[in-house]
Short mmCIF file of C-alpha atoms in Angstrom, two decimals:
data_model
loop_
_atom_site.label_atom_id
_atom_site.label_comp_id
_atom_site.label_asym_id
_atom_site.label_seq_id
_atom_site.Cartn_x
_atom_site.Cartn_y
_atom_site.Cartn_z
CA MET A 1 36.46 -85.70 38.44
CA LEU A 2 34.09 -83.52 40.46
CA GLY A 3 33.46 -81.31 37.46
CA SER A 4 32.60 -84.34 35.30
CA ARG A 5 30.13 -85.67 37.88
CA LEU A 6 28.54 -82.26 38.22
CA ALA A 7 28.17 -81.98 34.46
CA ARG A 8 26.48 -85.39 34.29
CA LEU A 9 24.15 -84.41 37.15
CA VAL A 10 23.20 -81.19 35.39
CA LYS A 11 22.49 -83.08 32.17
CA PHE A 12 20.37 -85.60 34.08
CA VAL A 13 18.35 -82.87 35.81
CA LEU A 14 17.83 -81.04 32.53
CA ALA A 15 16.72 -84.25 30.80
CA VAL A 16 14.21 -85.02 33.56
CA ALA A 17 12.91 -81.45 33.59
CA GLY A 18 12.63 -81.41 29.80
CA GLY A 19 10.86 -84.76 29.69
CA THR A 20 8.44 -83.68 32.42
CA ALA A 21 7.68 -80.39 30.66
CA LEU A 22 7.20 -82.17 27.35
CA GLY A 23 4.88 -84.75 28.91
CA LEU A 24 2.79 -82.14 30.74
CA GLY A 25 2.63 -79.98 27.62
CA ALA A 26 1.49 -82.87 25.44
CA THR A 27 -1.16 -83.83 28.01
CA TYR A 28 -2.42 -80.24 28.17
CA VAL A 29 -2.66 -80.00 24.38
CA ALA A 30 -4.48 -83.35 24.25
CA CYS A 31 -7.02 -82.08 26.77
CA ILE A 32 -7.83 -78.86 24.88
CA GLY A 33 -11.12 -78.86 23.00
CA GLN A 34 -13.04 -82.10 22.50
CA PRO A 35 -11.79 -85.71 22.73
CA VAL A 36 -10.44 -87.12 19.49
CA VAL A 37 -10.34 -90.80 20.42
CA GLY A 38 -13.70 -92.57 20.17
CA ALA A 39 -15.55 -89.75 18.41
CA VAL A 40 -18.38 -90.53 15.97
CA HIS A 41 -19.73 -87.97 13.51
CA SER A 42 -23.07 -87.34 11.84
CA GLY A 43 -23.03 -84.17 9.77
CA VAL A 44 -22.09 -81.29 12.09
CA TRP A 45 -22.73 -83.41 15.19
CA THR A 46 -20.12 -85.32 17.21
CA ALA A 47 -20.59 -87.79 20.07
CA TRP A 48 -18.35 -89.98 22.25
CA PRO A 49 -20.30 -93.18 23.00
CA ALA A 50 -17.54 -94.67 25.16
CA ALA A 51 -17.38 -91.58 27.42
CA GLY A 52 -20.40 -92.80 29.37
CA SER A 53 -19.38 -96.45 29.43
CA THR A 54 -17.68 -98.32 32.27
CA GLN A 55 -14.31 -98.02 30.49
CA PRO A 56 -14.05 -94.46 29.11
CA ASP A 57 -10.93 -93.20 27.38
CA PRO A 58 -8.68 -91.47 29.98
CA TYR A 59 -8.25 -88.39 27.80
CA ALA A 60 -12.00 -88.11 27.34
CA LYS A 61 -12.41 -88.32 31.12
CA ALA A 62 -9.85 -85.54 31.59
CA ILE A 63 -11.47 -83.29 28.97
CA PHE A 64 -14.98 -83.72 30.35
CA ALA A 65 -13.65 -83.04 33.85
CA LYS A 66 -11.79 -79.94 32.62
CA HIS A 67 -15.01 -78.50 31.18
CA GLY A 68 -17.10 -79.57 34.19
CA ARG A 69 -19.34 -81.81 32.06
CA ILE A 70 -20.60 -85.25 33.03
CA PRO A 71 -21.44 -87.42 30.00
CA LEU A 72 -24.62 -89.46 30.07
CA ALA A 73 -24.17 -93.04 31.19
CA ALA A 74 -24.30 -95.38 28.21
CA ALA A 75 -27.43 -97.04 29.62
CA SER A 76 -29.18 -93.66 29.98
CA GLY A 77 -28.56 -92.02 26.63
CA LEU A 78 -26.12 -90.19 24.38
CA GLN A 79 -25.17 -86.57 23.72
CA PHE A 80 -24.09 -84.99 20.42
CA LEU A 81 -22.41 -81.57 20.14
CA ALA A 82 -22.35 -79.15 17.20
CA THR A 83 -20.00 -76.15 17.07
CA THR A 84 -20.38 -75.35 13.35
CA ASP A 85 -23.14 -75.02 10.76
CA GLN A 86 -23.47 -77.08 7.58
CA ASP A 87 -20.95 -74.81 5.84
CA GLY A 88 -18.32 -75.47 8.50
CA SER A 89 -18.51 -71.97 10.01
CA ALA A 90 -18.50 -71.58 13.79
CA LEU A 91 -21.91 -71.00 15.39
CA THR A 92 -22.06 -67.35 16.36
CA ALA A 93 -24.60 -65.06 18.01
CA ARG A 94 -24.67 -62.64 15.08
CA CYS A 95 -26.27 -65.25 12.79
CA THR A 96 -29.63 -67.02 12.64
CA TYR A 97 -29.81 -70.80 12.23
CA SER A 98 -32.50 -73.29 11.29
CA VAL A 99 -32.31 -76.72 12.97
CA ALA A 100 -34.47 -79.34 11.27
CA GLY A 101 -34.34 -82.94 10.12
CA PRO A 102 -34.52 -86.56 11.21
CA MET A 103 -34.22 -87.81 14.77
CA PRO A 104 -33.13 -91.33 15.81
CA VAL A 105 -35.33 -93.48 18.02
CA ALA A 106 -35.43 -92.20 21.61
CA GLN A 107 -38.03 -91.96 24.34
CA PHE A 108 -37.13 -88.31 24.89
CA TRP A 109 -34.62 -85.79 23.56
CA THR A 110 -33.49 -82.22 24.25
CA LEU A 111 -31.71 -79.51 22.26
CA THR A 112 -29.73 -77.15 24.50
CA LEU A 113 -27.64 -74.07 23.74
CA LEU A 114 -24.29 -73.85 25.59
CA ASP A 115 -21.40 -71.41 25.72
CA PRO A 116 -17.97 -72.60 24.44
CA HIS A 117 -17.11 -73.82 27.96
CA GLY A 118 -20.18 -76.02 28.30
CA GLY A 119 -22.23 -73.68 30.52
CA LEU A 120 -25.47 -71.82 29.87
CA PRO A 121 -24.73 -68.57 27.99
CA ASP A 122 -25.95 -65.05 28.67
CA GLN A 123 -28.89 -64.52 26.32
CA SER A 124 -29.65 -61.28 24.53
CA PRO A 125 -33.09 -60.10 25.70
CA THR A 126 -33.28 -57.98 28.85
CA PRO A 127 -34.25 -59.35 31.29
CA PRO A 128 -32.65 -62.65 30.22
CA LEU A 129 -35.01 -65.36 29.01
CA ILE A 130 -35.19 -68.56 30.99
CA ARG A 131 -35.32 -70.84 27.94
CA ALA A 132 -31.99 -72.38 27.00
CA GLY A 133 -33.35 -75.36 25.11
CA PHE A 134 -36.26 -77.39 23.80
CA THR A 135 -37.54 -80.85 24.64
CA SER A 136 -39.19 -83.28 22.26
CA ALA A 137 -42.39 -82.99 24.29
CA GLU A 138 -42.92 -79.24 23.83
CA LEU A 139 -42.08 -78.59 20.18
CA LEU A 140 -44.58 -77.18 17.72
CA ARG A 141 -44.70 -79.68 14.86
CA VAL A 142 -46.16 -79.79 11.37
CA ALA A 143 -48.71 -82.38 10.25
CA ASP A 144 -46.14 -85.07 9.41
CA GLY A 145 -44.41 -84.71 12.81
CA GLY A 146 -41.49 -82.68 11.51
CA PHE A 147 -40.21 -79.53 13.16
CA THR A 148 -37.93 -76.55 12.74
CA ILE A 149 -36.12 -74.73 15.57
CA LYS A 150 -34.87 -71.21 14.91
CA VAL A 151 -31.77 -70.14 16.84
CA ALA A 152 -31.49 -66.33 16.85
CA ARG A 153 -31.02 -63.33 19.12
CA ALA A 154 -34.30 -61.72 18.00
CA ALA A 155 -37.64 -63.45 18.55
CA ARG A 156 -38.90 -65.75 15.80
CA PRO A 157 -42.35 -67.32 15.34
CA GLY A 158 -42.71 -70.98 16.22
CA ASN A 159 -39.89 -72.82 17.96
CA TRP A 160 -37.46 -70.04 18.89
CA LEU A 161 -34.28 -70.76 20.85
CA PRO A 162 -32.68 -67.46 21.99
CA ALA A 163 -29.02 -67.11 21.00
CA PRO A 164 -26.50 -65.49 23.36
CA ALA A 165 -25.86 -61.75 23.22
CA THR A 166 -22.42 -62.15 21.67
CA GLY A 167 -19.77 -64.69 20.80
CA ARG A 168 -19.80 -68.31 19.77
CA PHE A 169 -21.97 -71.08 21.13
CA THR A 170 -22.48 -74.84 20.99
CA LEU A 171 -25.63 -76.89 20.41
CA MET A 172 -26.07 -80.08 22.43
CA LEU A 173 -28.52 -82.75 21.33
CA SER A 174 -29.22 -85.27 24.09
CA PHE A 175 -31.11 -88.55 23.58
CA TYR A 176 -32.55 -90.43 26.54
CA ASP A 177 -33.73 -94.04 26.81
CA THR A 178 -32.35 -94.90 23.41
CA PRO A 179 -30.45 -97.87 21.90
CA LEU A 180 -27.99 -95.45 20.28
CA SER A 181 -25.11 -95.88 22.73
CA ALA A 182 -25.14 -99.66 22.62
CA ALA A 183 -25.46 -99.67 18.85
CA LEU A 184 -22.55 -97.27 18.30
CA LEU A 185 -20.35 -99.03 20.86
CA GLY A 186 -21.04 -102.22 18.92
CA GLY A 187 -19.85 -100.63 15.68
CA GLY A 188 -23.30 -99.87 14.31
CA PRO A 189 -23.97 -97.07 11.80
CA VAL A 190 -24.22 -93.47 12.99
CA PRO A 191 -27.79 -92.21 12.49
CA ALA A 192 -28.77 -89.15 10.46
CA LEU A 193 -29.33 -86.06 12.62
CA PRO A 194 -30.86 -82.61 12.02
CA THR A 195 -29.03 -80.08 9.87
CA VAL A 196 -27.91 -76.71 11.26
CA VAL A 197 -28.33 -74.23 8.41
CA LYS A 198 -27.32 -70.58 8.60
CA THR A 199 -30.14 -68.44 7.20
CA ALA A 200 -28.94 -64.88 7.90
CA CYS A 201 -26.31 -62.80 9.70
CA ASP A 202 -26.25 -59.28 11.12
#
């Protein structure tokens, strides 16, 4: 009798431990990388409009907290991230990229270069350059208002955004004072965004 009870207790403990491990493991896997639920895509760019709303997805909250990022409030703006170029290859410091194309309506926008963990990367020149991004107010533009931003380790004429010394990186496009969030939360179409084209590699 005692042996039977002990066997049942062991099975119960193992079942609880296994279930707990499985649940924690699944949660950890779900929180790796970027949120899947609620993502919208435009070319290489991805955004999570609900992340800055009053009812964000719990997994999105956990992922943003894990990476130490605070999404823009839906009333303030919207952020898009790009980790690959137009060919689907990861953005890497050994290549040069050209960022150009249409921008949706916004009072102000910024393009920022981040490391894979969401922080500012170490940039290649010595001493390090302060610039880690561009704003819509400081770009050099052509006659029709268009622009091109070159992302590269070595200096480029015009709008040059220094790439990190080594490794992969992420581009973050942030729009402020824009109807984008409300439109996308309401099921509206995702706007066209600039392309990220690889032009050369070391």
